[in-house]
Coordinates of C-alpha atoms in Angstrom, one line a residue:
M1 CA 46.9 -115.9 -24.0
A2 CA 48.7 -115.5 -21.1
T3 CA 47.5 -117.7 -18.3
P4 CA 46.0 -115.1 -15.2
Q5 CA 48.5 -113.9 -12.5
L6 CA 46.8 -114.2 -9.7
E7 CA 47.6 -112.2 -6.3
F8 CA 45.7 -112.4 -2.9
E9 CA 46.7 -110.5 0.0
T10 CA 47.1 -113.5 2.1
D11 CA 48.1 -117.4 1.9
V12 CA 44.8 -118.4 3.2
A13 CA 42.9 -116.3 0.7
S14 CA 44.8 -117.7 -1.7
R15 CA 44.5 -121.1 -0.8
I16 CA 40.5 -120.9 -0.5
Y17 CA 40.5 -119.1 -3.8
R18 CA 42.4 -122.4 -5.7
Y19 CA 40.3 -125.0 -4.0
V20 CA 37.2 -123.5 -4.9
E21 CA 38.6 -123.1 -8.7
R22 CA 40.3 -126.5 -8.6
H23 CA 36.8 -128.1 -7.5
G24 CA 34.7 -126.0 -9.6
S25 CA 32.4 -125.0 -6.4
A26 CA 32.8 -125.4 -2.6
T27 CA 30.5 -125.0 -0.1
R28 CA 31.8 -122.7 3.1
E29 CA 31.8 -125.7 5.2
E30 CA 34.1 -127.9 2.9
V31 CA 36.8 -124.4 2.7
R32 CA 36.3 -124.6 6.0
D33 CA 37.4 -128.2 6.2
E34 CA 40.4 -128.5 3.3
V35 CA 42.1 -124.9 4.1
R36 CA 43.5 -125.5 7.2
V37 CA 46.5 -123.9 8.6
E38 CA 49.5 -123.8 11.7
E39 CA 47.8 -123.6 14.9
T40 CA 48.6 -120.4 16.8
D41 CA 47.9 -119.2 20.2
G42 CA 44.6 -118.0 19.3
A43 CA 45.5 -115.5 16.8
K44 CA 44.6 -115.6 13.6
P45 CA 46.7 -117.3 10.9
P46 CA 49.9 -115.9 9.5
R47 CA 49.8 -114.1 6.2
S48 CA 53.1 -116.4 4.8
G49 CA 52.5 -120.0 3.8
T50 CA 52.1 -122.5 7.1
E51 CA 51.2 -126.1 7.1
S52 CA 48.1 -127.6 7.1
A53 CA 47.0 -128.2 10.7
A54 CA 44.1 -126.9 12.4
R55 CA 40.7 -125.6 11.0
L56 CA 39.7 -121.8 11.0
S57 CA 37.1 -120.6 13.4
V58 CA 33.6 -120.2 11.2
A59 CA 34.0 -116.4 12.0
E60 CA 37.8 -116.2 10.5
S61 CA 36.8 -119.0 7.7
N62 CA 33.8 -116.6 6.9
E63 CA 35.7 -113.4 6.7
Y64 CA 38.6 -114.6 4.5
I65 CA 35.4 -115.7 2.1
D66 CA 33.6 -112.8 2.4
D67 CA 36.8 -110.8 1.8
L68 CA 37.4 -112.8 -1.3
L69 CA 33.5 -112.1 -2.4
D70 CA 33.8 -108.6 -2.0
S71 CA 36.9 -108.3 -3.6
G72 CA 35.5 -110.3 -7.0
P73 CA 37.6 -113.3 -7.2
L74 CA 34.7 -115.8 -6.0
T75 CA 31.0 -115.6 -6.0
E76 CA 28.1 -117.0 -3.8
R77 CA 25.2 -119.0 -5.0
D78 CA 22.2 -121.2 -3.4
G79 CA 25.2 -122.4 -0.8
R80 CA 27.9 -122.6 -3.2
L81 CA 30.9 -120.6 -3.9
Y82 CA 32.3 -120.5 -7.6
V83 CA 35.2 -118.5 -9.3
S84 CA 33.9 -115.1 -10.5
P85 CA 35.6 -114.0 -13.7
D86 CA 34.9 -110.5 -13.8
V87 CA 32.6 -110.6 -16.8
E88 CA 29.1 -109.5 -17.4
S89 CA 26.1 -110.8 -18.5
E90 CA 24.5 -109.5 -22.1
T91 CA 21.1 -109.5 -23.5
H92 CA 20.3 -110.2 -27.2
E93 CA 17.3 -110.4 -29.0
T94 CA 15.9 -112.6 -32.2
D95 CA 12.7 -112.0 -34.1
E96 CA 11.6 -114.9 -31.9
F97 CA 13.3 -115.1 -28.7
E98 CA 15.9 -113.5 -26.3
Y99 CA 19.0 -114.8 -25.0
V100 CA 21.7 -114.3 -22.5
I101 CA 25.1 -114.4 -23.3
R102 CA 26.6 -115.2 -19.9
P103 CA 29.7 -116.6 -18.2
A104 CA 29.8 -120.3 -17.7
D105 CA 29.8 -121.5 -14.4
E106 CA 30.6 -125.5 -12.7
D107 CA 26.5 -125.9 -13.1
D108 CA 26.7 -125.8 -16.8
R109 CA 29.4 -128.3 -17.0
E110 CA 27.6 -131.5 -18.0
A111 CA 25.4 -129.2 -20.7
I112 CA 28.2 -128.2 -22.1
A113 CA 29.8 -131.1 -22.5
D114 CA 26.3 -132.7 -23.7
R115 CA 26.0 -129.9 -26.5
I116 CA 29.9 -130.2 -27.5
R117 CA 29.7 -133.9 -28.4
A118 CA 26.1 -133.4 -30.2
V119 CA 27.8 -130.7 -32.3
A120 CA 31.0 -132.9 -32.7
D121 CA 29.1 -135.8 -33.6
E122 CA 28.1 -133.8 -36.9
G123 CA 31.5 -133.9 -37.6
A124 CA 31.5 -130.1 -37.5
I125 CA 33.8 -129.4 -35.1
V126 CA 36.7 -132.3 -34.6
V127 CA 38.8 -130.6 -31.6
D128 CA 36.1 -130.0 -29.3
E129 CA 35.6 -133.6 -28.6
S130 CA 38.9 -133.2 -26.8
V131 CA 37.0 -130.3 -24.9
A132 CA 34.6 -132.3 -24.1
D133 CA 36.8 -134.9 -22.8
A134 CA 38.9 -132.4 -20.4
I135 CA 35.8 -130.8 -18.9
E136 CA 34.3 -134.2 -17.9
R137 CA 37.5 -135.2 -16.7
D138 CA 38.6 -132.6 -14.7
G139 CA 37.6 -131.2 -11.3
A140 CA 36.0 -127.9 -13.1
L141 CA 35.0 -126.2 -15.9
I142 CA 36.1 -122.6 -15.8
R143 CA 39.8 -123.0 -15.0
L144 CA 41.7 -119.6 -14.1
N145 CA 45.1 -120.1 -12.0
E146 CA 48.9 -119.6 -13.1
R147 CA 49.0 -122.6 -15.1
E148 CA 46.0 -123.0 -16.8
S149 CA 43.2 -120.6 -18.5
R150 CA 39.8 -121.9 -19.9
M151 CA 36.9 -119.9 -20.1
F152 CA 33.7 -121.0 -21.7
F153 CA 30.5 -118.2 -22.6
V154 CA 27.3 -119.9 -22.9
A155 CA 23.9 -118.5 -24.8
E156 CA 21.3 -119.2 -22.7
T157 CA 17.6 -118.6 -24.2
R158 CA 15.1 -116.3 -21.5
P159 CA 11.7 -117.2 -21.7
E160 CA 9.2 -114.4 -21.8
G161 CA 8.4 -113.2 -18.5
G162 CA 11.4 -115.1 -17.0
S163 CA 13.9 -114.0 -14.8
E164 CA 17.3 -113.9 -14.0
D165 CA 19.6 -114.0 -10.9
A166 CA 22.9 -112.2 -10.6
G167 CA 25.1 -113.9 -12.3
G168 CA 22.5 -113.8 -15.4
R169 CA 21.4 -117.5 -15.4
S170 CA 17.8 -117.7 -16.7
E171 CA 14.9 -119.4 -15.0
N172 CA 14.1 -122.4 -17.0
G173 CA 16.5 -121.0 -19.5
E174 CA 17.9 -123.8 -22.5
I175 CA 21.8 -123.4 -23.1
V176 CA 22.1 -123.4 -26.8
G177 CA 25.6 -122.6 -27.5
W178 CA 28.9 -122.0 -26.2
V179 CA 32.4 -120.1 -26.9
H180 CA 35.5 -121.7 -25.5
V181 CA 38.8 -119.9 -25.1
Q182 CA 41.6 -121.7 -24.0
G183 CA 45.1 -120.0 -23.1
F184 CA 48.5 -121.7 -23.0
E185 CA 51.2 -121.0 -20.3
L186 CA 53.9 -121.8 -22.4
P187 CA 56.1 -118.3 -23.3
A188 CA 56.1 -118.8 -26.9
R189 CA 52.1 -119.2 -27.0
S190 CA 51.1 -117.2 -24.3
H191 CA 50.1 -114.5 -26.8
T192 CA 47.4 -116.8 -28.7
A193 CA 44.5 -118.2 -27.8
E194 CA 42.1 -121.3 -29.0
L195 CA 38.6 -120.3 -29.8
T196 CA 35.8 -122.5 -30.7
V197 CA 32.1 -122.1 -30.7
G198 CA 29.0 -123.9 -31.6
V199 CA 25.5 -124.0 -31.5
T200 CA 22.5 -126.5 -31.5
P201 CA 20.9 -127.2 -34.6
E202 CA 17.7 -125.7 -33.9
Y203 CA 18.9 -122.4 -32.8
R204 CA 21.4 -121.5 -35.9
E205 CA 21.0 -119.1 -38.7
R206 CA 19.8 -116.5 -36.0
G207 CA 23.0 -114.8 -35.0
I208 CA 23.9 -116.7 -31.7
G209 CA 27.2 -118.0 -33.0
G210 CA 28.5 -114.8 -34.1
T211 CA 27.5 -113.0 -31.1
L212 CA 29.4 -115.9 -28.9
L213 CA 32.4 -115.8 -31.1
E214 CA 32.8 -112.0 -30.5
R215 CA 31.9 -112.5 -27.2
G216 CA 35.2 -115.0 -27.0
I217 CA 36.9 -112.6 -29.2
A218 CA 36.5 -109.5 -26.5
W219 CA 37.4 -111.9 -23.6
A220 CA 40.7 -112.9 -25.6
A221 CA 41.3 -109.4 -25.8
E222 CA 40.9 -108.0 -22.6
Q223 CA 43.5 -110.8 -21.4
D224 CA 46.0 -109.6 -23.8
C225 CA 46.0 -111.8 -26.7
I226 CA 47.2 -111.0 -29.8
K227 CA 45.7 -113.7 -31.9
V228 CA 43.3 -116.3 -31.8
Y229 CA 42.7 -119.3 -34.3
Q230 CA 40.6 -122.4 -34.5
S231 CA 41.2 -125.6 -36.8
L232 CA 37.6 -126.8 -38.7
P233 CA 37.0 -129.7 -41.1
A234 CA 36.5 -128.3 -44.6
T235 CA 33.4 -129.9 -45.1
N236 CA 31.9 -127.5 -42.0
E237 CA 31.4 -124.4 -44.7
A238 CA 28.7 -122.3 -42.4
A239 CA 31.4 -122.2 -39.7
L240 CA 34.2 -121.3 -42.2
D241 CA 32.2 -118.6 -43.7
M242 CA 30.6 -117.1 -40.5
L243 CA 34.6 -116.8 -39.3
D244 CA 35.2 -115.1 -42.8
E245 CA 32.5 -112.4 -42.3
H246 CA 34.1 -111.6 -39.0
G247 CA 37.2 -111.2 -40.4
W248 CA 39.2 -113.8 -40.2
E249 CA 41.8 -115.2 -42.4
R250 CA 42.8 -118.9 -43.5
E251 CA 46.4 -119.5 -42.5
A252 CA 46.6 -122.9 -43.9
T253 CA 45.4 -126.2 -45.2
R254 CA 46.2 -129.7 -44.0
D255 CA 45.0 -132.4 -46.9
D256 CA 43.6 -135.3 -45.4
H257 CA 43.8 -134.7 -42.1
Y258 CA 40.4 -135.7 -40.5
E259 CA 38.2 -138.5 -40.9
V260 CA 34.4 -137.5 -40.7
E261 CA 31.8 -140.2 -41.5
G262 CA 34.5 -142.6 -43.3
K263 CA 36.0 -140.2 -45.6
L264 CA 39.1 -137.7 -45.1
V265 CA 38.7 -134.2 -44.9
D266 CA 41.0 -131.4 -45.1
E267 CA 41.5 -129.5 -42.1
V268 CA 41.2 -125.6 -42.5
Q269 CA 43.4 -124.0 -40.0
M270 CA 41.9 -120.3 -39.1
A271 CA 43.0 -117.4 -37.2
K272 CA 42.3 -113.4 -36.4
R273 CA 45.0 -111.2 -35.2
L274 CA 43.6 -108.7 -32.5
D275 CA 46.5 -106.4 -32.0
A276 CA 45.5 -104.6 -35.9
E277 CA 42.0 -103.5 -34.7

């Protein structure tokens, strides 16, 4: 999956987006303080790149930010700016409850890392331990820039009678699963994406994992990805069966590739072609 090729009308707009994207979220004042321009004689900053020197006026800074909000790259909630992937939330039902599949944002970072580590501790998903490390180490959960594409969707319960905000976040909802889609900058791998999915134990066997899987695949396809893949311990039979049911193929097995609970376990490499659908 190729990294996004972003285009902005001005250098200032580009730097505002990149500041928010790099830090996960920011207030308008933080943006105004950090995104500086060369001083001009009372005129608006030039459209080409300039050396940082002076802050924009409040009105000028807000104008650039409002343009980014109107055109879609950013969104604003509770006084903070976030990167805004062009994705709608989806509501789903089980026999017992409703849940929402929505794009994650910076406020979800800690919860997602906790869920990933909990599932990884079961020995069910090995590769996602490195994902948890990365999102705890990096400045942002979602990365959508020319060098990196990292997208998360979460499954969040929606309590009966509860409301949700414009981004699909449920009031008093609980994140019970995630799907992670990682694209690559290297041209030789730009047609592929690594996809991993996990659901907390008490919410399994309700179709949430399959719904997350399909949402992640749809996102990858929208980004012109041709192939998605993931690797799993052979002991994770439930996940392997789910991937089989959703049309994934077993490409290879590496013997004794993982050590899980003191035992050597094979790795099963799974993949699905998206250009054949």
